PDB file of C-alpha atoms and ligand atoms in Angstrom:
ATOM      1  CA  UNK A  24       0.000   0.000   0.000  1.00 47.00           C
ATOM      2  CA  UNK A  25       1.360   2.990  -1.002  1.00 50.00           C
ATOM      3  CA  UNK A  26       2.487   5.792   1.727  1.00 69.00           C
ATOM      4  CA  UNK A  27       1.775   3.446   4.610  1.00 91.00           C
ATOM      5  CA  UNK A  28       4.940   3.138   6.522  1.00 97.00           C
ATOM      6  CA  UNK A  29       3.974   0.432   9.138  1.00 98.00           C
ATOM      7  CA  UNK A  30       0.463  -1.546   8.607  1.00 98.00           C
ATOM      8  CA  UNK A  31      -0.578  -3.706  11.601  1.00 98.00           C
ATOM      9  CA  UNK A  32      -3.086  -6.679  11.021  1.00 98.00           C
ATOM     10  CA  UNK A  33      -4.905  -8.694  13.172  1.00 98.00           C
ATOM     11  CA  UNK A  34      -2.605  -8.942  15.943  1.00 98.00           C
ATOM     12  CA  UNK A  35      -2.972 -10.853  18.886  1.00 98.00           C
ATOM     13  CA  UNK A  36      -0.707 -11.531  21.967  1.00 98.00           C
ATOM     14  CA  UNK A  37      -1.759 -13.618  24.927  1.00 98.00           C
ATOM     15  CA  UNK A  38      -0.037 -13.852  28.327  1.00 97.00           C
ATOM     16  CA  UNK A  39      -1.412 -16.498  30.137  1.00 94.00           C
ATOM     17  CA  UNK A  40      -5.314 -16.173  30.200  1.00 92.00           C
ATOM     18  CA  UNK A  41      -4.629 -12.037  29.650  1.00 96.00           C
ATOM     19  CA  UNK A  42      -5.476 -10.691  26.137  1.00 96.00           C
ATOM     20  CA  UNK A  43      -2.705  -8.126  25.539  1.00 98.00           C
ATOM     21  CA  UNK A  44      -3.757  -7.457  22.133  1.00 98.00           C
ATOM     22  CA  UNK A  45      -6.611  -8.880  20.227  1.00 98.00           C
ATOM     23  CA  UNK A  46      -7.146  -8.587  16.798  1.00 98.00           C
ATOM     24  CA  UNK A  47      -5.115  -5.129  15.974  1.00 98.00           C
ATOM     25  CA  UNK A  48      -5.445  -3.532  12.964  1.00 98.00           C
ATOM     26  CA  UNK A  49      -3.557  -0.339  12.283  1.00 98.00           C
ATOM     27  CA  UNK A  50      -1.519   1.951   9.460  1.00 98.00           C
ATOM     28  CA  UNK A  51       0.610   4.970  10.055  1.00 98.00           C
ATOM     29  CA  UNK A  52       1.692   6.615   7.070  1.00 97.00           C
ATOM     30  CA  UNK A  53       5.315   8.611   6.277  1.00 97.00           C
ATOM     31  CA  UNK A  54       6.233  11.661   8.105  1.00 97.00           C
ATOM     32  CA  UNK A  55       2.943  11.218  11.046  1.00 97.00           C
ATOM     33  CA  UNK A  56       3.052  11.539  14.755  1.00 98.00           C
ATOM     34  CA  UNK A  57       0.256   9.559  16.468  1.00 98.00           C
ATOM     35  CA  UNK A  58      -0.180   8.400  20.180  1.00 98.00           C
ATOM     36  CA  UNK A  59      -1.898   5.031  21.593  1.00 98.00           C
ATOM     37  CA  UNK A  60      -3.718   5.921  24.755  1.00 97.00           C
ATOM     38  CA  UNK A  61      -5.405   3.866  27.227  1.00 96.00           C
ATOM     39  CA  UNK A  62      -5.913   2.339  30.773  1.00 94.00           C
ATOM     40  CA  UNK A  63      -3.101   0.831  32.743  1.00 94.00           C
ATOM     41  CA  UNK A  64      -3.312  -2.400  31.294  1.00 95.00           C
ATOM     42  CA  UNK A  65      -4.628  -1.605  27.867  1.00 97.00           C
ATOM     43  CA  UNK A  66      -1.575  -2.956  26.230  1.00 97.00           C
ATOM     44  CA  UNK A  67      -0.010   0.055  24.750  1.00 97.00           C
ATOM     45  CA  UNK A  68       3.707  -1.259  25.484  1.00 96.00           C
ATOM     46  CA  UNK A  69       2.789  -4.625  24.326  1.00 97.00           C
ATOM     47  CA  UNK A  70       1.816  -3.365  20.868  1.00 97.00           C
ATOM     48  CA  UNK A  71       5.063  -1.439  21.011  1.00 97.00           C
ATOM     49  CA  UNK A  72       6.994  -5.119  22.163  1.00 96.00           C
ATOM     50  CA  UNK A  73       4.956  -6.830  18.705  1.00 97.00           C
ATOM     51  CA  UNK A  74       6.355  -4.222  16.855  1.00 97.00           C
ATOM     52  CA  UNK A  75      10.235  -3.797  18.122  1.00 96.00           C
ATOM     53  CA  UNK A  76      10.567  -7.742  18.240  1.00 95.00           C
ATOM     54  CA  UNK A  77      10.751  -7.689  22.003  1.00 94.00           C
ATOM     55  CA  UNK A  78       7.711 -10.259  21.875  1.00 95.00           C
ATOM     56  CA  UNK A  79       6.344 -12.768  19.454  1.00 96.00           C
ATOM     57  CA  UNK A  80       2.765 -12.347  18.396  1.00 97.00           C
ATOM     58  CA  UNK A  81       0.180 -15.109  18.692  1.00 97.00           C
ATOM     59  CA  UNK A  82      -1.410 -14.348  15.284  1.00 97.00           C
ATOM     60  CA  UNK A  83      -1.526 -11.469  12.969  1.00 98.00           C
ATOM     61  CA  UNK A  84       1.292  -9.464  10.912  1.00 98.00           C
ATOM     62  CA  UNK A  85       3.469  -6.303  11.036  1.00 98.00           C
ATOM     63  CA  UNK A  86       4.479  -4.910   7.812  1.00 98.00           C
ATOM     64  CA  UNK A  87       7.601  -1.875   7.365  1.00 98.00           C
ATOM     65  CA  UNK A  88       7.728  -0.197   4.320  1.00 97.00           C
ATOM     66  CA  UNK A  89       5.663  -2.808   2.626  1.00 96.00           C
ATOM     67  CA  UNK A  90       8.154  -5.432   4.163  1.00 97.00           C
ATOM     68  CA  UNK A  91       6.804  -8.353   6.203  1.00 97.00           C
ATOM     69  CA  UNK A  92       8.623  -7.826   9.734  1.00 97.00           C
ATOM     70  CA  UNK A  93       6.546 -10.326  11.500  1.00 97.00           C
ATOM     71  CA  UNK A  94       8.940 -12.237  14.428  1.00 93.00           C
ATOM     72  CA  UNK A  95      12.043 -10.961  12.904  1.00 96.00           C
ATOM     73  CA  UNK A  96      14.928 -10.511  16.079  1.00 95.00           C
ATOM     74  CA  UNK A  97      14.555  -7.178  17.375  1.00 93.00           C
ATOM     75  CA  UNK A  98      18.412  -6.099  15.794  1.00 90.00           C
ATOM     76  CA  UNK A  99      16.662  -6.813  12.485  1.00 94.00           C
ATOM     77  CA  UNK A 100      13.848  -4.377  13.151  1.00 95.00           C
ATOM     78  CA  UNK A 101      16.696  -1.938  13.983  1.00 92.00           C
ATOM     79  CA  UNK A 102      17.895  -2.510  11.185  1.00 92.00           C
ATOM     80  CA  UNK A 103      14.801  -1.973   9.090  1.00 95.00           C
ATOM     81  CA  UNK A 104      13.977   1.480  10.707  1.00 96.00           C
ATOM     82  CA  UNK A 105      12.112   1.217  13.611  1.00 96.00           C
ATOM     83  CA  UNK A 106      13.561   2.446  17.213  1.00 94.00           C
ATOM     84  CA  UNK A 107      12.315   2.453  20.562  1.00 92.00           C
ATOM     85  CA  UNK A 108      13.171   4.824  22.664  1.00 85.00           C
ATOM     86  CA  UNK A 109      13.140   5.898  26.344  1.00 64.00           C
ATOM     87  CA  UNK A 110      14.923   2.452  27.424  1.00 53.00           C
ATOM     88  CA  UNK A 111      17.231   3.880  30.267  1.00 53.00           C
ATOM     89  CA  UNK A 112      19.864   0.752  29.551  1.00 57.00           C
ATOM     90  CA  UNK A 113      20.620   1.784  26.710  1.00 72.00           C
ATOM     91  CA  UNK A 114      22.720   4.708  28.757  1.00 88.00           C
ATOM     92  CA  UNK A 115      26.070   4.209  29.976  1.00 92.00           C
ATOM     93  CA  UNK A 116      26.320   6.121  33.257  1.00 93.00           C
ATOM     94  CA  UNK A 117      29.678   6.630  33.638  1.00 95.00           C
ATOM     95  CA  UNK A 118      30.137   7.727  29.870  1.00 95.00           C
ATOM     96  CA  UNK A 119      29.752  11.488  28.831  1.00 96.00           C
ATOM     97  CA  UNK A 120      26.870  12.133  26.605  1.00 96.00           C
ATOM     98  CA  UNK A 121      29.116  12.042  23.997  1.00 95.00           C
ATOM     99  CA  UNK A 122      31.039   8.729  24.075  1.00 94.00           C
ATOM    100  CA  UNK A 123      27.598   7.124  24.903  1.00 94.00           C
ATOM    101  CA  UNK A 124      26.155   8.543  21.559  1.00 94.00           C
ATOM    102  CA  UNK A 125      29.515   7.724  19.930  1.00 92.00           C
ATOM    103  CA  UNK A 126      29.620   4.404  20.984  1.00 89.00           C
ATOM    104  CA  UNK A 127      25.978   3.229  20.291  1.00 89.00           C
ATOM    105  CA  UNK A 128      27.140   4.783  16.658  1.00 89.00           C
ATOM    106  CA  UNK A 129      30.121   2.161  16.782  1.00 85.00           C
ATOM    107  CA  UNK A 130      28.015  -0.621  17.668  1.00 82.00           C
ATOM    108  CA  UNK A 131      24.992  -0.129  15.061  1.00 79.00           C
ATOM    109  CA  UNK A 132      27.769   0.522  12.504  1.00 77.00           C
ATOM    110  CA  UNK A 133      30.075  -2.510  13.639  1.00 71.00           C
ATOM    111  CA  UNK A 134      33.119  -0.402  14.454  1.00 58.00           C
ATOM    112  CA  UNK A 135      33.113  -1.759  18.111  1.00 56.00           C
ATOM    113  CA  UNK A 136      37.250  -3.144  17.680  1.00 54.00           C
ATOM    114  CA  UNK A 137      38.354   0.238  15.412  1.00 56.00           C
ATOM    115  CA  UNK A 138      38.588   2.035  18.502  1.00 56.00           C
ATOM    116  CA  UNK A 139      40.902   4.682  16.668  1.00 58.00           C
ATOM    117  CA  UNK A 140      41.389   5.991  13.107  1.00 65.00           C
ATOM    118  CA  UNK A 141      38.644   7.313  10.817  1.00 71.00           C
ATOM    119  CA  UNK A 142      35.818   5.153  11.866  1.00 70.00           C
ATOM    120  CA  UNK A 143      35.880   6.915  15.352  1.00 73.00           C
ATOM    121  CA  UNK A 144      36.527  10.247  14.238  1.00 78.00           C
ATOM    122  CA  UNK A 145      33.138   9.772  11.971  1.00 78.00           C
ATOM    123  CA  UNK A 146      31.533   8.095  14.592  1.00 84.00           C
ATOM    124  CA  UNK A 147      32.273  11.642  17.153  1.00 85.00           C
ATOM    125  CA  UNK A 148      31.303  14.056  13.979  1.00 89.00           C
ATOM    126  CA  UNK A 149      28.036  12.154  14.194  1.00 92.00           C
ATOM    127  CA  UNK A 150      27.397  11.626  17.520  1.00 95.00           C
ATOM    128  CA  UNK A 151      27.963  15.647  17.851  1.00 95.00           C
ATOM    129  CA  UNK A 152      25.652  16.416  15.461  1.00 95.00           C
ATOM    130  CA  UNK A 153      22.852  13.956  17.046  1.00 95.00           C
ATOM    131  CA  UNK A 154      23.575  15.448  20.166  1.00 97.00           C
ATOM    132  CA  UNK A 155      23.053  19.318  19.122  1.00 96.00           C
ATOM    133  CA  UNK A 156      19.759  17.905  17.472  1.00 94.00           C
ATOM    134  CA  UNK A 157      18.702  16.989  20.364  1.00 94.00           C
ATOM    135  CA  UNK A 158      19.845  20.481  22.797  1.00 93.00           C
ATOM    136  CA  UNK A 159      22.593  18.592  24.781  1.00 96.00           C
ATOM    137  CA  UNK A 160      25.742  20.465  23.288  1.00 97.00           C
ATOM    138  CA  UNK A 161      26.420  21.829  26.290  1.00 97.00           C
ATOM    139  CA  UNK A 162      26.537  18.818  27.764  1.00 97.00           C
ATOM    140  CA  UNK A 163      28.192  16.960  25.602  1.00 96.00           C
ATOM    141  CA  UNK A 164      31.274  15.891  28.071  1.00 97.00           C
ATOM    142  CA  UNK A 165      29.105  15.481  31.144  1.00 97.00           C
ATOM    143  CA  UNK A 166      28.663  11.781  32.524  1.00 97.00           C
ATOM    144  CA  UNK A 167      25.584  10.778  31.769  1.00 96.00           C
ATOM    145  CA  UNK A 168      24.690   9.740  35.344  1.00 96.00           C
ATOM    146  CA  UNK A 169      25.038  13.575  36.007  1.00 96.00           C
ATOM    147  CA  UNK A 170      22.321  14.412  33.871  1.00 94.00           C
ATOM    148  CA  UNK A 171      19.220  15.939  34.920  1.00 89.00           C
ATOM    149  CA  UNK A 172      16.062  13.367  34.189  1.00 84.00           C
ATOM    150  CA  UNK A 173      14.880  15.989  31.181  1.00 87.00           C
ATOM    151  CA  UNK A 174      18.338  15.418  29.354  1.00 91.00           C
ATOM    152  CA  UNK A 175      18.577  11.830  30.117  1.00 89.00           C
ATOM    153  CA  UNK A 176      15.509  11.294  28.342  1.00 88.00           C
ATOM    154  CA  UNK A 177      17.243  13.758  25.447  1.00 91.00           C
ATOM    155  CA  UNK A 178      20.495  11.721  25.525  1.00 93.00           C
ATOM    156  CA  UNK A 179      18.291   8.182  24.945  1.00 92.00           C
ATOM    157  CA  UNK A 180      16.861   9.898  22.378  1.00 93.00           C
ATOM    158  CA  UNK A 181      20.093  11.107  20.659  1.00 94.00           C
ATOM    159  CA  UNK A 182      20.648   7.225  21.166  1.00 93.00           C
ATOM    160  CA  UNK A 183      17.644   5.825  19.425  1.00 92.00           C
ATOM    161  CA  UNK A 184      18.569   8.594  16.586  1.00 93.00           C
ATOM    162  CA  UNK A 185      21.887   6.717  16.303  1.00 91.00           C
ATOM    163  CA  UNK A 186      19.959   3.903  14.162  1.00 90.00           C
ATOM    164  CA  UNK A 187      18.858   6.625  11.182  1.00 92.00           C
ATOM    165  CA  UNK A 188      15.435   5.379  12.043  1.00 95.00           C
ATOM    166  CA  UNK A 189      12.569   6.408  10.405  1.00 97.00           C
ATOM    167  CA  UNK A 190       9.861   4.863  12.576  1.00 98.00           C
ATOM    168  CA  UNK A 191      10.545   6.346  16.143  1.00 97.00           C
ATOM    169  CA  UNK A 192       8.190   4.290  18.800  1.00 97.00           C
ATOM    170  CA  UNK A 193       8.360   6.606  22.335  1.00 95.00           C
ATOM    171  CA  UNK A 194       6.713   4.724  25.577  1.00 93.00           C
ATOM    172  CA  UNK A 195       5.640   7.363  27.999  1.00 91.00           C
ATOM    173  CA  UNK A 196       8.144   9.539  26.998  1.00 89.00           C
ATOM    174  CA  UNK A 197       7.558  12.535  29.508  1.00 89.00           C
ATOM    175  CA  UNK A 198       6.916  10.063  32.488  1.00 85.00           C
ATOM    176  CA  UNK A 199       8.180  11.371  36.018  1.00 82.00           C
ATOM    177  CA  UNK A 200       8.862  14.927  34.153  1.00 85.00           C
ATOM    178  CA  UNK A 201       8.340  17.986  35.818  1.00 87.00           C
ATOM    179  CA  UNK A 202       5.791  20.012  33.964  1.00 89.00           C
ATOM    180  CA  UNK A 203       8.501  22.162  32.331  1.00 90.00           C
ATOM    181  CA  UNK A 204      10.647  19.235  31.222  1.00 89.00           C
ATOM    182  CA  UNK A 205       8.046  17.753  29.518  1.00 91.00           C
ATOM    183  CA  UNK A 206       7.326  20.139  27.517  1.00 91.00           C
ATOM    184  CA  UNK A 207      10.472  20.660  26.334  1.00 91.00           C
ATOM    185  CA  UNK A 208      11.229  17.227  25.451  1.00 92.00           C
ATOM    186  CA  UNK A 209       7.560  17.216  23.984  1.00 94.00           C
ATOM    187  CA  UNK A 210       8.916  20.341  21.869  1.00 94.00           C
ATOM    188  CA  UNK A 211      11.934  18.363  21.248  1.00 94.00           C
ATOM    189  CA  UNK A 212       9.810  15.292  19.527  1.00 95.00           C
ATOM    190  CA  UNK A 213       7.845  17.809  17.443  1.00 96.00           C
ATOM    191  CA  UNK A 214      10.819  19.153  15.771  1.00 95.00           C
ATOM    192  CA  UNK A 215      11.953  15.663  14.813  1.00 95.00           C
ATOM    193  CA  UNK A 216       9.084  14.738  13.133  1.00 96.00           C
ATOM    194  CA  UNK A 217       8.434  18.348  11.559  1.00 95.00           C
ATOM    195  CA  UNK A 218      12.118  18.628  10.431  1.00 91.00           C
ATOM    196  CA  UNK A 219      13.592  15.904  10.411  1.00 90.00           C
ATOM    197  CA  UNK A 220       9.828  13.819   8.642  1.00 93.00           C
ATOM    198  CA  UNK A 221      10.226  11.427  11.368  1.00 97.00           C
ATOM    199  CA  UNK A 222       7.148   9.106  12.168  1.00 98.00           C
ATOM    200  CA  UNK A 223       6.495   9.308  15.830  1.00 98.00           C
ATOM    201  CA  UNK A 224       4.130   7.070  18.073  1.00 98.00           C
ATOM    202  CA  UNK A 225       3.787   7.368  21.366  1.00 97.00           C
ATOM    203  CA  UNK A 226       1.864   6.441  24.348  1.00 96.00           C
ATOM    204  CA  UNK A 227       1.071   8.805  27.445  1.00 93.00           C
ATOM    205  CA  UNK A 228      -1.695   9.061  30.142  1.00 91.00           C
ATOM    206  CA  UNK A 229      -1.010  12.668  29.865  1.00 92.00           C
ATOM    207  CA  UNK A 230      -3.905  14.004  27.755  1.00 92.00           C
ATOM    208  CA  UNK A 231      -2.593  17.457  27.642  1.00 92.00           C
ATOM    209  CA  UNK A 232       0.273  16.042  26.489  1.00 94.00           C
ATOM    210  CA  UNK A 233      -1.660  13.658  23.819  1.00 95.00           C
ATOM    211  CA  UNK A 234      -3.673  16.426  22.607  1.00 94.00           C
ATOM    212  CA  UNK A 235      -1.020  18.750  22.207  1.00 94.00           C
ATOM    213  CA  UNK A 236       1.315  16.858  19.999  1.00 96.00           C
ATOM    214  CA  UNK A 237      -0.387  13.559  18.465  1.00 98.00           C
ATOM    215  CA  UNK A 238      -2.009  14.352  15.315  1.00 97.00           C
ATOM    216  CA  UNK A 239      -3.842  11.325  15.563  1.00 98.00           C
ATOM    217  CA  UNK A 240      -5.235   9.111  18.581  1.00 98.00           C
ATOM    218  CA  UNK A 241      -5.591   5.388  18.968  1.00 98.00           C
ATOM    219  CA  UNK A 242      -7.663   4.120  22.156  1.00 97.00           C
ATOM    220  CA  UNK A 243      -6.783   0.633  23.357  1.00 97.00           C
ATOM    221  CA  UNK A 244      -9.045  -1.046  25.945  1.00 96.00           C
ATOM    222  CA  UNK A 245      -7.910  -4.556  26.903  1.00 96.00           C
ATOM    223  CA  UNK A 246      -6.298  -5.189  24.109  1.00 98.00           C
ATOM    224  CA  UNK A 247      -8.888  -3.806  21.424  1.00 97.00           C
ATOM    225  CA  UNK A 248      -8.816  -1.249  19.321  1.00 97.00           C
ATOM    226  CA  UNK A 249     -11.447   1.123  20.284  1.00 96.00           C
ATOM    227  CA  UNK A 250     -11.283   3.917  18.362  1.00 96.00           C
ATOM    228  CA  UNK A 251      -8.555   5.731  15.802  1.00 97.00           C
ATOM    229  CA  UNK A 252      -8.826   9.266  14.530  1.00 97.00           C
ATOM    230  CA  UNK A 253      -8.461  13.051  15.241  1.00 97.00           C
ATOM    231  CA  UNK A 254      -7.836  13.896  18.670  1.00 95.00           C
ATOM    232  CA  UNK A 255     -11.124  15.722  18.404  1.00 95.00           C
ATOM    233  CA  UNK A 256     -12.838  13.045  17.271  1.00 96.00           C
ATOM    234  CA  UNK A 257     -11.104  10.731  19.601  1.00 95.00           C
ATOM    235  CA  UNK A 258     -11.961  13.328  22.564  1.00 92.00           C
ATOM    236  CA  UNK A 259     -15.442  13.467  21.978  1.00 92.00           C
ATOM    237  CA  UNK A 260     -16.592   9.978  21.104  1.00 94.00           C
ATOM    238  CA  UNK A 261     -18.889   8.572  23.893  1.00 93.00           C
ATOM    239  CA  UNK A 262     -17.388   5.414  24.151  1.00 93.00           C
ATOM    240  CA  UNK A 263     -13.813   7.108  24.996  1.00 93.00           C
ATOM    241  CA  UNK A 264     -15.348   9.234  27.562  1.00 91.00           C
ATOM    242  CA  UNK A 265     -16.669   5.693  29.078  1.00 91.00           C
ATOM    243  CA  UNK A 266     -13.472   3.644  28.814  1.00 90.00           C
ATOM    244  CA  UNK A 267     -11.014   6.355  29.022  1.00 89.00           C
ATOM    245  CA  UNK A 268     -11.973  10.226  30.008  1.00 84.00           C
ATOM    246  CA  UNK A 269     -14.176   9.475  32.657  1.00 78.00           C
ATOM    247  CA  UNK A 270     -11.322   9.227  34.973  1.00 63.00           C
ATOM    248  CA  UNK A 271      -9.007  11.788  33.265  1.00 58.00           C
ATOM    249  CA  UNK A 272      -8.955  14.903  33.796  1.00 49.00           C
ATOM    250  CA  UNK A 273      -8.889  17.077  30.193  1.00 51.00           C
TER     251      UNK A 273
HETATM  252  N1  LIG B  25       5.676 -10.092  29.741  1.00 92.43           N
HETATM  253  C1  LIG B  25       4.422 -10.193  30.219  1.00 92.43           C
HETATM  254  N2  LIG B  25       4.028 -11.305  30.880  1.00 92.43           N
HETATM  255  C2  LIG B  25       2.780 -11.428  31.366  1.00 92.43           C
HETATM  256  N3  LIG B  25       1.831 -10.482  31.239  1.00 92.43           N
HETATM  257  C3  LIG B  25       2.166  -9.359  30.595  1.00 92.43           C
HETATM  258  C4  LIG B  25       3.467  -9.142  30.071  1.00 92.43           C
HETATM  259  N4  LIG B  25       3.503  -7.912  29.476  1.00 92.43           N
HETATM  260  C5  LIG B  25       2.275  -7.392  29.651  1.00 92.43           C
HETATM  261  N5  LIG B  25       1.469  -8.242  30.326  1.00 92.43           N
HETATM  262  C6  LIG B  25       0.043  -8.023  30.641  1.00 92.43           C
HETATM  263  O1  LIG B  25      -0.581  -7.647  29.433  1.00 92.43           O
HETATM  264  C7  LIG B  25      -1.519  -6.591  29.653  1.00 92.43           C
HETATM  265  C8  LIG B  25      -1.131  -5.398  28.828  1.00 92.43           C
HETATM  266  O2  LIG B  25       0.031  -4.806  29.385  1.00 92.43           O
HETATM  267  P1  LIG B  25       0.782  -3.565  28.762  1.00 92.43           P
HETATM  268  O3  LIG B  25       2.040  -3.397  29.532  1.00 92.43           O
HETATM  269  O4  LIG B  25       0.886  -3.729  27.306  1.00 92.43           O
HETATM  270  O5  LIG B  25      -0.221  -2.382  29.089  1.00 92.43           O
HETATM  271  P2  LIG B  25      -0.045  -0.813  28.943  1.00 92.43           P
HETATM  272  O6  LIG B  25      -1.207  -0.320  28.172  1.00 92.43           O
HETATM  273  O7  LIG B  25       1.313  -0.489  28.428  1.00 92.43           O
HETATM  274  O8  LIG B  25      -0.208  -0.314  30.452  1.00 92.43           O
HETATM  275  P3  LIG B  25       0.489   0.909  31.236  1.00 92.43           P
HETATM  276  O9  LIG B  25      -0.319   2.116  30.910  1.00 92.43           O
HETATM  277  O10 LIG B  25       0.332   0.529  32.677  1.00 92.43           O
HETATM  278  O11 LIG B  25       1.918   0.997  30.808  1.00 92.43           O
HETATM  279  C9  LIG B  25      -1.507  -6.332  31.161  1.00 92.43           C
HETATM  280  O12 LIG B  25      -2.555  -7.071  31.727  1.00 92.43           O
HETATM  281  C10 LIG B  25      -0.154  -6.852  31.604  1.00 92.43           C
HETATM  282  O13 LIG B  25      -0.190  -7.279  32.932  1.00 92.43           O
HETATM  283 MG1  LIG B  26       2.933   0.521  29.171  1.00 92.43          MG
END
C-alpha cells in the first residue's frame, strides 16, 4: 500500500489467560506523529513489544515499508527502521553524553574493535551532530549519570537517533517529568518529526500532552482497538469518555 509506513493486522498476543492485544489492525503513514492511549493495562507497550521484536505475536502481521517484519529478532527491526526509545539501559552512566552517543554509533555501525582511526573520528562528527539535534551540546562531556532526568531522556533519544530510524516508537516519553521538562522534550519530539519527517508514536496518560502533539489518537481497551482518529474526534466519542476520560482529567 502505497504511503503506509507500518500496517498492523490482526494482531494478537496472549499472556497467560490475559489478552494483551486482540485482533489489531492499524496503518501509520510517512512523516505522522500519532499516540496510543489507554488504561493501565490496555496494552499500549505490548503493541510497542509486537512491533520492536521484544515479543512474538500469537497471530496477525506487522508490515515496514511494505516489508513483512513479523517475528524478525529485534536487531533486524533496527535494522529496518524502527527504534524504541526511552529504554534507560541503553545509557552508559559513567560515559559522557558524547562517548555514549559515539559508541551506540560504533556498535549499530560494527566499528566496536576500530577504537581509533577514521571510523571513530566519523563516529564523534556524528554523535555531535545527534547530540546538538537533540539540545545537549552543552553537555556533551558530562557523565551521563550527572544528567538531569529531562536530558537523560534527550540523551536516549540522541541514542535511538543513532539507528537513522525512520519509525521512532516513544513509551511514555515525559513520564516522572516535571511540567517544564516535559514540555520541552515534547517540543523536542515535534521538531523531529516536523524537520527531520520522522514518524512518531507514542503512548502517554497525559492528555494534555496527547492532545497537544499527536495528530492522531488510537484508544486501546484490553487489548482492542477502540477507536482511531483526530484527537477531536477521539476526545469526543462517547465510548472514549466511558473507557477512558471518565477518569481523566482534560
Ligand atoms: N511479559 C508479560 N508477561 C505477562 N503479562 C504481561 C506481560 N507484558 C504485559 N502483560 C500483561 O498484558 C496486559 C497489557 O500490558 P501492557 O504493559 O501492554 O499495558 P499498557 O497499556 O502499556 O499499560 P500501562 O499504561 O500501565 O503501561 C496487562 O494485563 C499486563 O499485565
Ligand atoms: Mg505501558
Amino acid at each position: 500500500m502505497s504511503g503506509d509506513l507500518l500496517r498492523i493486522e490482526g494482531l494478537t498476543k496472549m499472556f497467560g489467560g490475559i489478552q494483551a492485544a486482540h485482533n489489531i489492525d492499524y496503518t501509520l503513514s510517512k512523516g505522522e506523529i500519532a499516540a496510543i492511549i489507554g488504561p493501565n493495562g490496555a496494552g499500549k507497550s505490548t503493541v510497542f513489544g509486537l512491533i520492536t521484536g521484544a515479543q512474538k505475536p500469537d497471530t496477525g502481521r506487522i508490515w515496514f515499508e511494505g516489508r513483512d517484519i513479523t517475528g524478525l529478532p529485534a536487531h533486524e527491526i533496527v535494522n529496518a527502521g524502527i527504534s524504541r526509545a526511552f529504554q534507560v539501559a541503553n545509557i552508559f552512566p559513567k560515559l559522557t553524553v558524547l562517548e555514549n552517543v559515539r559508541s551506540s554509533l560504533q556498535v549499530r555501525r560494527g566499528h566496536v574493535f576500530s577504537l581509533f582511526g577514521d571510523a571513530r573520528r566519523l563516529c564523534a562528527e556524528e554523535a555531535g551532530e545527534l547530540i546538538d539535534r537533540c539540545d545537549l551540546s552543552d553537555k556533551r562531556l558530562l557523565e551521563a549519570a550527572d544528567l538531569s532526568q529531562g536530558d537523560k531522556k534527550r540523551l536516549e533519544l540522541a541514542i535511538a537517533l543513532s539507528s537513522a530510524p525512520k519509525l521512532l516508537l516513544l513509551d511514555e516519553p515525559v513520564a516522572g517529568m516535571s511540567r517544564d521538562e516535559a514540555s520541552q522534550t515534547m517540543d523536542l519530539v515535534t521538531r523531529l518529526n516536523e524537520e527531520m519527517g520522522l514518524t512518531i508514536l507514542f503512548t502517554e496518560h497525559n492528555m494534555s500532552i496527547v492532545f497537544g502533539h499527536a495528530k492522531r489518537v488510537l484508544l486501546l481497551h484490553r487489548g482492542e482497538a477502540i477507536i482511531d482518529g483526530s484527537p477531536q474526534e477521539v476526545r469526543d466519542s462517547p465510548v472514549a469518555q466511558e473507557i477512558y476520560f471518565g477518569e481523566q482529567v482534560l
